[in-house]
């Protein structure tokens, strides 16, 4: 009986650590486009996780891509972007129906300059997000995705109206 209690405590503690880690990552992710320090923190924090967690791996890829915005050297920019793209591709291949990964890909592709040619999944991810976001039980993630979609230049005015009506 005592072993069962210890096992349950470890499971609960691990679950809470995962949730708090994910919450911290999401917070850094929101700041990273405008704050180089947050982008570096996001990169450092997500480097500590192995490939066993596709969502954290996806955030690591997104962090590399955001670092490209903050460095000056064109070679460093491309290096960060390409490394992030490769990491992100592996993450999404391991969990293609994960809404958080699809959101990250949509956001990265929406913000990527056109000359990089990294925009091929915007339409499919937008549809997936619009169909699934309101079914999310995770309120923090739901708000993150809804806020982004409603502000995104990749969403039409009509799509934003539909999303607002569905979310009320």
mmCIF file with all atom_site columns, C-alpha atoms in Angstrom, residues 21-76:
data_model
loop_
_atom_site.group_PDB
_atom_site.id
_atom_site.type_symbol
_atom_site.label_atom_id
_atom_site.label_alt_id
_atom_site.label_comp_id
_atom_site.label_asym_id
_atom_site.label_entity_id
_atom_site.label_seq_id
_atom_site.pdbx_PDB_ins_code
_atom_site.Cartn_x
_atom_site.Cartn_y
_atom_site.Cartn_z
_atom_site.occupancy
_atom_site.B_iso_or_equiv
_atom_site.pdbx_formal_charge
_atom_site.auth_seq_id
_atom_site.auth_comp_id
_atom_site.auth_asym_id
_atom_site.auth_atom_id
_atom_site.pdbx_PDB_model_num
ATOM 1  C CA . UNK A 1 21 ? 6.945  23.362 -17.822 1.00 0.00 ? 21 UNK A CA 1
ATOM 2  C CA . UNK A 1 22 ? 4.429  23.664 -20.646 1.00 0.00 ? 22 UNK A CA 1
ATOM 3  C CA . UNK A 1 23 ? 2.898  26.765 -19.093 1.00 0.00 ? 23 UNK A CA 1
ATOM 4  C CA . UNK A 1 24 ? 6.356  28.355 -18.798 1.00 0.00 ? 24 UNK A CA 1
ATOM 5  C CA . UNK A 1 25 ? 7.183  27.418 -22.393 1.00 0.00 ? 25 UNK A CA 1
ATOM 6  C CA . UNK A 1 26 ? 3.929  28.942 -23.653 1.00 0.00 ? 26 UNK A CA 1
ATOM 7  C CA . UNK A 1 27 ? 4.626  32.151 -21.764 1.00 0.00 ? 27 UNK A CA 1
ATOM 8  C CA . UNK A 1 28 ? 8.153  32.418 -23.178 1.00 0.00 ? 28 UNK A CA 1
ATOM 9  C CA . UNK A 1 29 ? 6.828  31.601 -26.654 1.00 0.00 ? 29 UNK A CA 1
ATOM 10 C CA . UNK A 1 30 ? 4.427  34.555 -26.521 1.00 0.00 ? 30 UNK A CA 1
ATOM 11 C CA . UNK A 1 31 ? 7.234  36.942 -25.562 1.00 0.00 ? 31 UNK A CA 1
ATOM 12 C CA . UNK A 1 32 ? 9.942  35.505 -27.843 1.00 0.00 ? 32 UNK A CA 1
ATOM 13 C CA . UNK A 1 33 ? 9.023  37.284 -31.107 1.00 0.00 ? 33 UNK A CA 1
ATOM 14 C CA . UNK A 1 34 ? 9.609  40.679 -29.515 1.00 0.00 ? 34 UNK A CA 1
ATOM 15 C CA . UNK A 1 35 ? 12.132 39.900 -26.774 1.00 0.00 ? 35 UNK A CA 1
ATOM 16 C CA . UNK A 1 36 ? 15.476 38.335 -27.622 1.00 0.00 ? 36 UNK A CA 1
ATOM 17 C CA . UNK A 1 37 ? 15.969 37.328 -23.979 1.00 0.00 ? 37 UNK A CA 1
ATOM 18 C CA . UNK A 1 38 ? 12.704 35.380 -23.978 1.00 0.00 ? 38 UNK A CA 1
ATOM 19 C CA . UNK A 1 39 ? 13.677 33.685 -27.251 1.00 0.00 ? 39 UNK A CA 1
ATOM 20 C CA . UNK A 1 40 ? 17.023 32.658 -25.729 1.00 0.00 ? 40 UNK A CA 1
ATOM 21 C CA . UNK A 1 41 ? 15.298 31.432 -22.553 1.00 0.00 ? 41 UNK A CA 1
ATOM 22 C CA . UNK A 1 42 ? 12.799 29.446 -24.630 1.00 0.00 ? 42 UNK A CA 1
ATOM 23 C CA . UNK A 1 43 ? 15.632 27.882 -26.597 1.00 0.00 ? 43 UNK A CA 1
ATOM 24 C CA . UNK A 1 44 ? 17.616 27.033 -23.445 1.00 0.00 ? 44 UNK A CA 1
ATOM 25 C CA . UNK A 1 45 ? 14.599 25.689 -21.591 1.00 0.00 ? 45 UNK A CA 1
ATOM 26 C CA . UNK A 1 46 ? 13.384 23.488 -24.445 1.00 0.00 ? 46 UNK A CA 1
ATOM 27 C CA . UNK A 1 47 ? 16.909 22.187 -25.149 1.00 0.00 ? 47 UNK A CA 1
ATOM 28 C CA . UNK A 1 48 ? 16.656 20.367 -21.822 1.00 0.00 ? 48 UNK A CA 1
ATOM 29 C CA . UNK A 1 49 ? 13.897 18.087 -23.083 1.00 0.00 ? 49 UNK A CA 1
ATOM 30 C CA . UNK A 1 50 ? 14.535 15.031 -25.171 1.00 0.00 ? 50 UNK A CA 1
ATOM 31 C CA . UNK A 1 51 ? 12.610 13.943 -28.217 1.00 0.00 ? 51 UNK A CA 1
ATOM 32 C CA . UNK A 1 52 ? 10.155 12.009 -26.031 1.00 0.00 ? 52 UNK A CA 1
ATOM 33 C CA . UNK A 1 53 ? 7.855  15.026 -25.844 1.00 0.00 ? 53 UNK A CA 1
ATOM 34 C CA . UNK A 1 54 ? 6.822  16.178 -29.339 1.00 0.00 ? 54 UNK A CA 1
ATOM 35 C CA . UNK A 1 55 ? 5.185  19.395 -28.083 1.00 0.00 ? 55 UNK A CA 1
ATOM 36 C CA . UNK A 1 56 ? 8.293  20.586 -26.246 1.00 0.00 ? 56 UNK A CA 1
ATOM 37 C CA . UNK A 1 57 ? 10.358 19.517 -29.233 1.00 0.00 ? 57 UNK A CA 1
ATOM 38 C CA . UNK A 1 58 ? 8.043  21.626 -31.409 1.00 0.00 ? 58 UNK A CA 1
ATOM 39 C CA . UNK A 1 59 ? 8.579  24.625 -29.154 1.00 0.00 ? 59 UNK A CA 1
ATOM 40 C CA . UNK A 1 60 ? 12.337 24.053 -29.447 1.00 0.00 ? 60 UNK A CA 1
ATOM 41 C CA . UNK A 1 61 ? 12.046 24.197 -33.232 1.00 0.00 ? 61 UNK A CA 1
ATOM 42 C CA . UNK A 1 62 ? 9.920  27.329 -32.993 1.00 0.00 ? 62 UNK A CA 1
ATOM 43 C CA . UNK A 1 63 ? 12.510 28.862 -30.624 1.00 0.00 ? 63 UNK A CA 1
ATOM 44 C CA . UNK A 1 64 ? 15.265 28.318 -33.185 1.00 0.00 ? 64 UNK A CA 1
ATOM 45 C CA . UNK A 1 65 ? 13.117 29.920 -35.856 1.00 0.00 ? 65 UNK A CA 1
ATOM 46 C CA . UNK A 1 66 ? 12.421 32.918 -33.608 1.00 0.00 ? 66 UNK A CA 1
ATOM 47 C CA . UNK A 1 67 ? 16.115 33.297 -32.846 1.00 0.00 ? 67 UNK A CA 1
ATOM 48 C CA . UNK A 1 68 ? 16.594 33.870 -36.569 1.00 0.00 ? 68 UNK A CA 1
ATOM 49 C CA . UNK A 1 69 ? 14.662 37.107 -36.103 1.00 0.00 ? 69 UNK A CA 1
ATOM 50 C CA . UNK A 1 70 ? 16.994 38.295 -33.348 1.00 0.00 ? 70 UNK A CA 1
ATOM 51 C CA . UNK A 1 71 ? 20.427 37.611 -34.863 1.00 0.00 ? 71 UNK A CA 1
ATOM 52 C CA . UNK A 1 72 ? 22.082 39.962 -37.335 1.00 0.00 ? 72 UNK A CA 1
ATOM 53 C CA . UNK A 1 73 ? 24.352 37.669 -39.333 1.00 0.00 ? 73 UNK A CA 1
ATOM 54 C CA . UNK A 1 74 ? 22.470 36.296 -42.396 1.00 0.00 ? 74 UNK A CA 1
ATOM 55 C CA . UNK A 1 75 ? 24.235 32.928 -42.085 1.00 0.00 ? 75 UNK A CA 1
ATOM 56 C CA . UNK A 1 76 ? 23.179 32.660 -38.434 1.00 0.00 ? 76 UNK A CA 1
#
